[in-house]
Short mmCIF file of C-alpha atoms (C1' of nucleotides) and ligand atoms in Angstrom, two decimals:
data_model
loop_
_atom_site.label_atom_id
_atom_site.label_comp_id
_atom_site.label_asym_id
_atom_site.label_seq_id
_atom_site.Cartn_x
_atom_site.Cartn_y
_atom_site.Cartn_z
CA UNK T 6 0.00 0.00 0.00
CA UNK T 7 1.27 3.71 -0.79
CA UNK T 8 2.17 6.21 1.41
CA UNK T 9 -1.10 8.02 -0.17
CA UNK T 10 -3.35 5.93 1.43
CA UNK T 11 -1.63 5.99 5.10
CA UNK T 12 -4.73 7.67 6.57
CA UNK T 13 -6.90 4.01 5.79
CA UNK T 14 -7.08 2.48 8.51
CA UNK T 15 -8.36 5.64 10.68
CA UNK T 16 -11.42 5.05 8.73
CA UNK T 17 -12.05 1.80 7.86
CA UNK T 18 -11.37 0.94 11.53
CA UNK T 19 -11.43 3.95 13.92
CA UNK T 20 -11.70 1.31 16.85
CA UNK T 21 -8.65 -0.23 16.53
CA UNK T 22 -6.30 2.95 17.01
CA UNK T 23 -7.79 4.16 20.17
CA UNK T 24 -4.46 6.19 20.74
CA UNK T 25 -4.84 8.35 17.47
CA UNK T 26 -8.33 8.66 17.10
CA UNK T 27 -10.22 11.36 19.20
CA UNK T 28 -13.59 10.58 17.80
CA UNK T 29 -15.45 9.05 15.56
CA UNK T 30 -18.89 7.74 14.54
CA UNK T 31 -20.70 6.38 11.09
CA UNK T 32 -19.60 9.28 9.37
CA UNK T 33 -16.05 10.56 10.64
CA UNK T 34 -13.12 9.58 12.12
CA UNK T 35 -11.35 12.64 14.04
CA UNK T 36 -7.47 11.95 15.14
CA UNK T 37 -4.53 13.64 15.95
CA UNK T 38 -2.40 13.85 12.82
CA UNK T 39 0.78 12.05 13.31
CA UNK T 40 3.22 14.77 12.12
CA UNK T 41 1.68 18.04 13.50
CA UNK T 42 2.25 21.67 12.36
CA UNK T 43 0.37 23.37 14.90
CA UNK T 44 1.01 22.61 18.67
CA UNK T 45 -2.41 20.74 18.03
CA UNK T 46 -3.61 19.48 14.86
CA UNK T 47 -6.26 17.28 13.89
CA UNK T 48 -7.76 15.60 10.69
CA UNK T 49 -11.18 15.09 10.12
CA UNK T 50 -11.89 11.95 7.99
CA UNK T 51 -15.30 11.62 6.08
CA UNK T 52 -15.72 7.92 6.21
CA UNK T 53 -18.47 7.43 3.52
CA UNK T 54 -16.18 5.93 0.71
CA UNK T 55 -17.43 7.76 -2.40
CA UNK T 56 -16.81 11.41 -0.36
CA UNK T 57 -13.39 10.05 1.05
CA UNK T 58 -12.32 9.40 -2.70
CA UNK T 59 -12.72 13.00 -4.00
CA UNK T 60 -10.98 16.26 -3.97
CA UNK T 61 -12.19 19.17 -1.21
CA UNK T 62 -13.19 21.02 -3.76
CA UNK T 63 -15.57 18.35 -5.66
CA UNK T 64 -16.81 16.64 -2.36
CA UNK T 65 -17.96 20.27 -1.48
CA UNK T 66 -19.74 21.61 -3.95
CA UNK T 67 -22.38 19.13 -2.73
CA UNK T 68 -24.22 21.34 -0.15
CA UNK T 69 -25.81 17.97 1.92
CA UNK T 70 -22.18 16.67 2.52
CA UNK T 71 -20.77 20.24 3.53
CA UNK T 72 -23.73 20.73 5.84
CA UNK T 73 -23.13 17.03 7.58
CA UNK T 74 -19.58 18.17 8.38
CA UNK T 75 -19.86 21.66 9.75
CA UNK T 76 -21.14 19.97 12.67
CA UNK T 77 -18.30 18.02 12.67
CA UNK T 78 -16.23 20.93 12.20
CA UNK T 79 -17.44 22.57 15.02
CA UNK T 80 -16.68 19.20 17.18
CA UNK T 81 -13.08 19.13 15.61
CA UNK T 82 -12.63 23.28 16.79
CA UNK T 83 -13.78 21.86 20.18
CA UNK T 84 -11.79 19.09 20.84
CA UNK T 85 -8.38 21.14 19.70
CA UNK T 86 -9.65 23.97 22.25
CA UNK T 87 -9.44 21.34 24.55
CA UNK T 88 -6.28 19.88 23.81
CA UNK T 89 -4.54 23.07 23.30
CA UNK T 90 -5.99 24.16 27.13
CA UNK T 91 -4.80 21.49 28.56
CA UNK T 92 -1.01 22.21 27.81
CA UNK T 93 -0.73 26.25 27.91
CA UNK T 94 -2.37 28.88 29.24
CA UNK T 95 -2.70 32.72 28.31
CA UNK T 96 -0.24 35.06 30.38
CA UNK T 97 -2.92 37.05 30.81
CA UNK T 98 -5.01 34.53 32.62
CA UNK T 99 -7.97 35.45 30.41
CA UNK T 100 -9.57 32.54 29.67
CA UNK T 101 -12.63 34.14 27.42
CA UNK T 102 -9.97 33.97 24.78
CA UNK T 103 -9.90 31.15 22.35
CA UNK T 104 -6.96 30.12 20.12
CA UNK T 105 -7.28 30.66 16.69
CA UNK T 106 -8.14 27.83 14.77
CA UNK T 107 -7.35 27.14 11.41
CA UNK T 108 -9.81 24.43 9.30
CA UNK T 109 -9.05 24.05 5.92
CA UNK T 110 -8.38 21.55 2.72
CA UNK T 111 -4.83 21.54 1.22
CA UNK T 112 -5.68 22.24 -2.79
CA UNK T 113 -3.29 20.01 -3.82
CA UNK T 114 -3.02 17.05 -0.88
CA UNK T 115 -0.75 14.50 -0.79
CA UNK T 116 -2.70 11.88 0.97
CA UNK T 117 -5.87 10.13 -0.81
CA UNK T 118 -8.13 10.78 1.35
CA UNK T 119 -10.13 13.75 2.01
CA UNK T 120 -9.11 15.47 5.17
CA UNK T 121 -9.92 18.15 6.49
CA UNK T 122 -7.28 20.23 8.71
CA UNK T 123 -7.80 21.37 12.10
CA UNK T 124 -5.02 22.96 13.60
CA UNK T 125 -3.87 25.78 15.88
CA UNK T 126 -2.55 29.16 14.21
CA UNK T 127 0.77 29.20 16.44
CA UNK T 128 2.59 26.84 13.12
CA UNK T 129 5.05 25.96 15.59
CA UNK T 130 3.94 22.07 15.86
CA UNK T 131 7.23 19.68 15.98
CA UNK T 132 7.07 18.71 12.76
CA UNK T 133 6.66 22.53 11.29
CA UNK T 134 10.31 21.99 9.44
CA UNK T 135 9.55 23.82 5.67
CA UNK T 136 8.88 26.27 3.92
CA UNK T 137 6.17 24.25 1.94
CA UNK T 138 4.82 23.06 5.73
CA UNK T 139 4.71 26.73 6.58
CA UNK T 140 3.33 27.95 3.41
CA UNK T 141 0.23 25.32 3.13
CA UNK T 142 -1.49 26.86 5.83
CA UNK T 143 -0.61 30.32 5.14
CA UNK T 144 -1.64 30.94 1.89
CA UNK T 145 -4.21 30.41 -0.45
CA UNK T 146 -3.12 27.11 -0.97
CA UNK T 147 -5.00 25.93 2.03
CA UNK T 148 -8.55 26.63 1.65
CA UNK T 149 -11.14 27.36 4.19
CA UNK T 150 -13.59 25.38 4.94
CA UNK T 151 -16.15 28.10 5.01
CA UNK T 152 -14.34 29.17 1.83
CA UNK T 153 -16.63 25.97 0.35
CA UNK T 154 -18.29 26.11 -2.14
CA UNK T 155 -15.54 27.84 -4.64
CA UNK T 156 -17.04 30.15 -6.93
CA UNK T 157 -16.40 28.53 -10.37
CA UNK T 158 -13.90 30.56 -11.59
CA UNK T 159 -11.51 30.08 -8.46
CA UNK T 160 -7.94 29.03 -10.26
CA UNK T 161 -7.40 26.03 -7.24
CA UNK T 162 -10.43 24.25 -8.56
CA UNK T 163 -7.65 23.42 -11.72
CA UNK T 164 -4.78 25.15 -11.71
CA UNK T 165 -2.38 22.30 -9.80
CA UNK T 166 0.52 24.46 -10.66
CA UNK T 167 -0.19 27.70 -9.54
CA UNK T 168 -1.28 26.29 -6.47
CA UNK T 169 1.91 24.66 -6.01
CA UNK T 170 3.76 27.65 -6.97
CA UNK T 171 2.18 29.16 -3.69
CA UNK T 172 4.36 26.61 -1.47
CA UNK T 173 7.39 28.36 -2.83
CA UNK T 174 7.08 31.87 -1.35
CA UNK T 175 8.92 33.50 0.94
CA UNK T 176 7.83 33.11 4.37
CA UNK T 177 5.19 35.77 5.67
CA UNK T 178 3.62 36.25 9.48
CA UNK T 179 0.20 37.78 9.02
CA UNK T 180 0.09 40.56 11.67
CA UNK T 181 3.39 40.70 12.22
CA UNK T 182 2.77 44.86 12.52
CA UNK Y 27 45.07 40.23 2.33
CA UNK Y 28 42.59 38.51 0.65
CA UNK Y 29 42.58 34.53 0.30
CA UNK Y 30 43.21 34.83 -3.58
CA UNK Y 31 46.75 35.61 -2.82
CA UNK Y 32 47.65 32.77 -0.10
CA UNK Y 33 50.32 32.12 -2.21
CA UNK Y 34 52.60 35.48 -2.21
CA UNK Y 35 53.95 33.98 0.98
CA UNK Y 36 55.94 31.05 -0.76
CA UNK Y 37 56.73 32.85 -3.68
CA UNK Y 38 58.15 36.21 -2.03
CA UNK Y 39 59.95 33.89 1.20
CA UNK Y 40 59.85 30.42 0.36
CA UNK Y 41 62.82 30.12 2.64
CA UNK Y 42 61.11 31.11 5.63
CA UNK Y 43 57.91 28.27 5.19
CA UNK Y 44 60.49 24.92 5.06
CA UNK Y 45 57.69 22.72 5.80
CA UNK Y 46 55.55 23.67 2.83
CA UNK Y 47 58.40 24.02 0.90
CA UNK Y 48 59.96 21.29 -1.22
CA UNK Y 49 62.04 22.92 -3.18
CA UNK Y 50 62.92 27.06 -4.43
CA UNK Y 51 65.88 28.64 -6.69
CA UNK Y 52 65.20 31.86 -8.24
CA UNK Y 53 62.79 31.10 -10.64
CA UNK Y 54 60.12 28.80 -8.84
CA UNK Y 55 59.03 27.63 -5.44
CA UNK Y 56 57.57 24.49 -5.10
CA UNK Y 57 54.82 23.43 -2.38
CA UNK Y 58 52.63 20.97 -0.82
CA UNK Y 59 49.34 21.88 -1.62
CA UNK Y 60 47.44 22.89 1.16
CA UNK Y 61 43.90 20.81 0.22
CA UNK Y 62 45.42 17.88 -1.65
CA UNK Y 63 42.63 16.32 -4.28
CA UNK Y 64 45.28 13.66 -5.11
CA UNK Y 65 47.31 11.45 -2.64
CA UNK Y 66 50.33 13.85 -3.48
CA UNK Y 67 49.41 17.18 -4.79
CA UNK Y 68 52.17 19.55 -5.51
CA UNK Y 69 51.96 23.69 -6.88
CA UNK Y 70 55.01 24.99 -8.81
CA UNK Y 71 54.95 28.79 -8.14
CA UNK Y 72 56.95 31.18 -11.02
CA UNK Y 73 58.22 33.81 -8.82
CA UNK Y 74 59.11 36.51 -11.45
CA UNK Y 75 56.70 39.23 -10.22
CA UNK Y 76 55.44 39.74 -14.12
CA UNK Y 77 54.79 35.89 -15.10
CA UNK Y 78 52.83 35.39 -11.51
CA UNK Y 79 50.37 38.08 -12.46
CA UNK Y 80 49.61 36.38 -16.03
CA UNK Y 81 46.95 33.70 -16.31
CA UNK Y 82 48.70 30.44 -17.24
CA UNK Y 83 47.28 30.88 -20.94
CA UNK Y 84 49.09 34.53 -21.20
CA UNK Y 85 52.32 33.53 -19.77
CA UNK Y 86 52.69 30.10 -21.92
CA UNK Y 87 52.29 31.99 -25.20
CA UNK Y 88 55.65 32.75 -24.49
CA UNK Y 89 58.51 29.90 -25.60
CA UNK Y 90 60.83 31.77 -23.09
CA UNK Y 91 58.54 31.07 -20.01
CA UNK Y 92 57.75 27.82 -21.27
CA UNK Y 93 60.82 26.50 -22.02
CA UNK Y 94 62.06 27.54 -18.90
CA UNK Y 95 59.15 25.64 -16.54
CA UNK Y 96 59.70 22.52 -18.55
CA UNK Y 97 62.67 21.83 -16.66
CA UNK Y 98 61.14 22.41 -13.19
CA UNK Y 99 57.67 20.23 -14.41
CA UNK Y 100 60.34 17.46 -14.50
CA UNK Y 101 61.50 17.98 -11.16
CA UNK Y 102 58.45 18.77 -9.87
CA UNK Y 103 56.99 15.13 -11.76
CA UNK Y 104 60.40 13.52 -9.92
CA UNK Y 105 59.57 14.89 -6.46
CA UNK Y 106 55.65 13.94 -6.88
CA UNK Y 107 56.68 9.74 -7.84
CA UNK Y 108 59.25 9.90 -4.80
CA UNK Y 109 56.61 11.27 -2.69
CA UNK Y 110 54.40 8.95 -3.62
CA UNK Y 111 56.55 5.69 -3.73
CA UNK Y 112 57.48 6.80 0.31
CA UNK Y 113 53.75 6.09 1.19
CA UNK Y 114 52.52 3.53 -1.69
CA UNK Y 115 53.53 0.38 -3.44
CA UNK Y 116 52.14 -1.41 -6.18
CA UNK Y 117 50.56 -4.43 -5.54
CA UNK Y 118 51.98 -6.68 -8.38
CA UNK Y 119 55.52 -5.50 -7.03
CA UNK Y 120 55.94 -3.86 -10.40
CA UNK Y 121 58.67 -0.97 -9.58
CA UNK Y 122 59.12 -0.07 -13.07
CA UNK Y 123 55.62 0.82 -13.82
CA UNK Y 124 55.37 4.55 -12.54
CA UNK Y 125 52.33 6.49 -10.88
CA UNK Y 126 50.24 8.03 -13.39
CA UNK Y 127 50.77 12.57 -12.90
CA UNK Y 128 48.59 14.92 -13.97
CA UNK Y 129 50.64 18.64 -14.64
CA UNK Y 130 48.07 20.85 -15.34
CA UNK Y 131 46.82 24.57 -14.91
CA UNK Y 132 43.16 25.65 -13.95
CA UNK Y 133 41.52 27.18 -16.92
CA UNK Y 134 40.05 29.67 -14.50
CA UNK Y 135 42.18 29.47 -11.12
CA UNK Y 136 41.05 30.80 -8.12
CA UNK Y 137 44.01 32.11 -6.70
CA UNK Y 138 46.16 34.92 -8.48
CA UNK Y 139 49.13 33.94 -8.22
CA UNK Y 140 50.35 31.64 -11.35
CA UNK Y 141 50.57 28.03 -10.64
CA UNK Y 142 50.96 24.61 -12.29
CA UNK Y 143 49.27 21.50 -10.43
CA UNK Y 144 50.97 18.03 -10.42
CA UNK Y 145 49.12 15.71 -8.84
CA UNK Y 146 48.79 11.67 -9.23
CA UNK Y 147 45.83 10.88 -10.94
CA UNK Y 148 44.05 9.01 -8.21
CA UNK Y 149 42.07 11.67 -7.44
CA UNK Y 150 41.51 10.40 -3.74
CA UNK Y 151 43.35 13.46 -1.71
CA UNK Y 152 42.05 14.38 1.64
CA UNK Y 153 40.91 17.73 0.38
CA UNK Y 154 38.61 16.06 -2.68
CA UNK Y 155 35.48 16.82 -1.75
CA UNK Y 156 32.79 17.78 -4.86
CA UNK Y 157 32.22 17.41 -8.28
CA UNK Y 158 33.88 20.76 -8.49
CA UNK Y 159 37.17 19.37 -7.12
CA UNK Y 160 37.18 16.71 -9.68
CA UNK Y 161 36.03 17.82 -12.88
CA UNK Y 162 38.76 20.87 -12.20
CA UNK Y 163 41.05 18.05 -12.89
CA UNK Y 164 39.21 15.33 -15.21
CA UNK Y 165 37.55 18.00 -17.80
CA UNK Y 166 38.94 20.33 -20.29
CA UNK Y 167 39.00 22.90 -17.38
CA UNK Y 168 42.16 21.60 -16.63
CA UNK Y 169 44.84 23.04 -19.25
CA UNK Y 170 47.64 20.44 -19.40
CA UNK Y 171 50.83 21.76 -19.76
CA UNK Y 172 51.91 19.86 -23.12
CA UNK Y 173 48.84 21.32 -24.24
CA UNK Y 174 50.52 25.14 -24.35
CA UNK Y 175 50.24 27.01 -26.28
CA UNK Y 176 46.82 26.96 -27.05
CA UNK Y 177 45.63 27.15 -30.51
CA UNK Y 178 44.13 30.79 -31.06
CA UNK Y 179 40.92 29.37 -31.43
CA UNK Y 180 40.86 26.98 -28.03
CA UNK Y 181 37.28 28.33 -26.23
CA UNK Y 182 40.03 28.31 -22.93
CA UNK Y 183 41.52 31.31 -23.83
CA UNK Y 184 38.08 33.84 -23.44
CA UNK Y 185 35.46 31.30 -22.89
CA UNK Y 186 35.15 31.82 -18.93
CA UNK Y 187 31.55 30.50 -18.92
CA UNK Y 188 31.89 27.69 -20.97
CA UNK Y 189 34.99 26.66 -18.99
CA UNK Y 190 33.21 26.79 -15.61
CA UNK Y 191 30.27 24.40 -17.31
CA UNK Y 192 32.78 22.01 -17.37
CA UNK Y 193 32.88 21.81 -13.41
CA UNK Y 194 29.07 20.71 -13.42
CA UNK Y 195 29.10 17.75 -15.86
CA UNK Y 196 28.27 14.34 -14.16
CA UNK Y 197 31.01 12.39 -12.41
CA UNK Y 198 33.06 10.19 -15.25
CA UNK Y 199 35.94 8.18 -14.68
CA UNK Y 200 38.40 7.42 -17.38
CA UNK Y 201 39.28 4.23 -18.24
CA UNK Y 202 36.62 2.65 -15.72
CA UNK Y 203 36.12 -0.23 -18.71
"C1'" DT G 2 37.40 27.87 -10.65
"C1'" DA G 3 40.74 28.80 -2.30
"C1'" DT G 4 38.37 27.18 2.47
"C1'" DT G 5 34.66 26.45 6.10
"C1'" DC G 6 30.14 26.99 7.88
"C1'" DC G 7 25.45 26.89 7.31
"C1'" DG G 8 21.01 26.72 5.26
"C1'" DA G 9 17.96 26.31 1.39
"C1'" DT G 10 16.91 23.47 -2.35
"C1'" DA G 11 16.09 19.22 -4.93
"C1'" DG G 12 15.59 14.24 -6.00
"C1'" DT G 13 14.90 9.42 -4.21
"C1'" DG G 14 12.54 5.80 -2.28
"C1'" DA G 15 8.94 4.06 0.58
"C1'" DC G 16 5.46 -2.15 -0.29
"C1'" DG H 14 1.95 19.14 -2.32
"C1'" DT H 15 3.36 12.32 3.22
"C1'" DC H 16 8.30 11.50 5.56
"C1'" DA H 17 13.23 10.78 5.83
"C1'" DC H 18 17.72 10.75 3.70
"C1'" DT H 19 21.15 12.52 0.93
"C1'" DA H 20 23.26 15.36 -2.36
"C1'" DT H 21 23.53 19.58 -4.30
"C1'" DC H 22 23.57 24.33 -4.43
"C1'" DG H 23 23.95 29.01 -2.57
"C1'" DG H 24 25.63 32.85 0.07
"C1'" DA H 25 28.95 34.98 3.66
"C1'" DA H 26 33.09 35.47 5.85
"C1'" DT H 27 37.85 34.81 5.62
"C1'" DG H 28 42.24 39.79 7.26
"C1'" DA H 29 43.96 42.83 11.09
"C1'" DG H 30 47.49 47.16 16.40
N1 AMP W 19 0.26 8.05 8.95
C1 AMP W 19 -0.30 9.23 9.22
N2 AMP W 19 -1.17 9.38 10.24
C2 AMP W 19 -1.71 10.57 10.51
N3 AMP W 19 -1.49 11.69 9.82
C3 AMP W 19 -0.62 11.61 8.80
C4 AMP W 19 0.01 10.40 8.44
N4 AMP W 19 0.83 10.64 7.39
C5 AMP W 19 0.71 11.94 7.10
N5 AMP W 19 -0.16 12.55 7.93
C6 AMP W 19 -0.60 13.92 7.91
O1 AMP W 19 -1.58 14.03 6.92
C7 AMP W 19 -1.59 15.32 6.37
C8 AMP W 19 -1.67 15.18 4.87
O2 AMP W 19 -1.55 16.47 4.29
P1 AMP W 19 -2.17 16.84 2.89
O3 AMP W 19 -2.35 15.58 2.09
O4 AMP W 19 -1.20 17.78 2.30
O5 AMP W 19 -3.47 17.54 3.19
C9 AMP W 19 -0.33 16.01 6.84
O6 AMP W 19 -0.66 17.01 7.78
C10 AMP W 19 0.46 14.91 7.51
O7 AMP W 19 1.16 15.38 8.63
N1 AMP W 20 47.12 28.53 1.59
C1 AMP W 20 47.34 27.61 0.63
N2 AMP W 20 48.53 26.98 0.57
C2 AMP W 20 48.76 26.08 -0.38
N3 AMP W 20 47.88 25.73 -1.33
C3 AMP W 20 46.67 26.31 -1.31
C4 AMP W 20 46.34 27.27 -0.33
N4 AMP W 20 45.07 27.69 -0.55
C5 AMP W 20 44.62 27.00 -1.60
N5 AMP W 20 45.57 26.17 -2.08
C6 AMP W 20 45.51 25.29 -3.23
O1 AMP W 20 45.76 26.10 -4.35
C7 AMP W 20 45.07 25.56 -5.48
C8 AMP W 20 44.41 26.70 -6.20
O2 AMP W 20 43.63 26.18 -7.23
P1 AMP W 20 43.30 27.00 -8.54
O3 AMP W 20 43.40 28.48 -8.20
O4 AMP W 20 41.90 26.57 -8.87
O5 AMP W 20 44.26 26.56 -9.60
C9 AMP W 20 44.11 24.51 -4.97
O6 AMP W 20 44.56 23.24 -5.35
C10 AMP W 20 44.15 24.69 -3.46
O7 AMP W 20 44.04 23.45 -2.81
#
DNA sequence: TATTCCGATAGTGAC
DNA sequence: GTCACTATCGGAATGAG
């Protein structure tokens, strides 16, 4: 089996990785990605097979599927809260405020099957160790999910290469001042 | 002083550097080089002021100048094979068959100061590190001397780009059958 | 096409 | 645009009372 399909067995049989996956039910499996960019980063694994097989940006077009997963989405945000909490705390003791979350489809993934990122803003995980790490969450080449549908003309529902081309710029902190 | 003249010292007071030094009269020094890319690696160093300033296709348009190294390429060939012989012996016990010496200038040296490289053609030196290393001695970049003059229409003489192509070709041995 | 140090870049192989 | 490994490539400094 290729590396491509390495996420697999986290759906076909959530039960038997207990220490990976978070959640999961009939229609995801939730787990901690093995290799994490954020200090916490999770995948969210649609388990129905024909959804699983397609790209982000095919599987949602399809309003029913996008609508059974922002629930999901919402459970993914709350179990990263969570796990983020229960390893650092703000300096300024205010707990109303939330870490940023970041949920979003790579355009071009490397793994088969669709995923959907959630993961803290900090991109400080211990396996943040590229450029092309750093730069698939901070540009355009990761899209949001509320970013779903894209609006026909939007060049990452084809254009592979410029997409890729995004992975290649220099590095750039958003609100850096 | 920058590094492209680390070799004024030897030519200006080869007396005072004995353990570089193998041998010096008025006309040439020569040394151990520093980085050795062959198991004995030896410079001869002009050390008229106006022939150390030429490049080594300048100065060997003139017979005068060339005439006058050949003698000291001998010696220097002679002092390379008894350095040699003092560390290495053939395996077939053959003393007659001699150690292969390559007498050769850079097409485009790195140091300013003129210099002819003999070196045994093993190519294993401590100092051989890159393809850059060894194509500076296997390609056309190296100039050998028998090959001086060079014909007025050899790409060596004004061809700096094409010369310093020749240091990125693919690894080839000679005579590896 | 000096050296060393260091870091970015690029290709490979993975059952 | 998996990871891990390796090779390659690229810049910068090199000095000194
Ligand atoms: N065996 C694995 N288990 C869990 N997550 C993985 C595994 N292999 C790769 N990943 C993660 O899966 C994600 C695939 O990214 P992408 O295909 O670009 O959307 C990356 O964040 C990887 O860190
Ligand atoms: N300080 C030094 N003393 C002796 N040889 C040196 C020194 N620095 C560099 N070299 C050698 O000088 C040669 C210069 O090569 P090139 O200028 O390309 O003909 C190389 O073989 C170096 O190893």
């Amino acid at each position: 089996m290729s590396f491509k399909y390495a996420l697999v067995p986290y759906i076909r049989a959530p039960e038997k990785h207990p220490s990976v996956v978070l959640y999961y039910d009939e229609n995801v499996s939730i787990i901690k990605d093995a290799f994490p960019k954020g200090k916490v980063h999770l995948l969210i694994l649609p388990r129905n097979e024909e959804t699983s097989k397609k790209r982000s940006q095919e599987a949602f077009k399809d309003e029913k599927t996008r609508k059974l997963l922002e629930g999901y989405v919402n459970q993914g945000v709350e179990l990263a809260h969570k796990a983020f909490n229960k390893t650092w705390k703000r300096i300024d003791g205010d707990e109303q405020k939330k870490m940023k979350i970041i949920v979003c489809c790579h355009s071009v993934p490397s793994l088969n099957n669709l995923h959907i990122h959630v993961l803290t803003t900090d991109m400080c995980g211990k396996n943040m160790k590229n450029k092309k790490h750093y730069n698939s969450f901070t540009t355009e080449f990761a899209i949001k999910f509320d970013e779903f549908p894209l609006k026909e003309d939007d060049y990452r529902l084809q254009d592979k290469g410029r997409c890729e081309s995004l992975l290649k710029q220099d590095l750039f902190q958003e609100n850096a001042s």
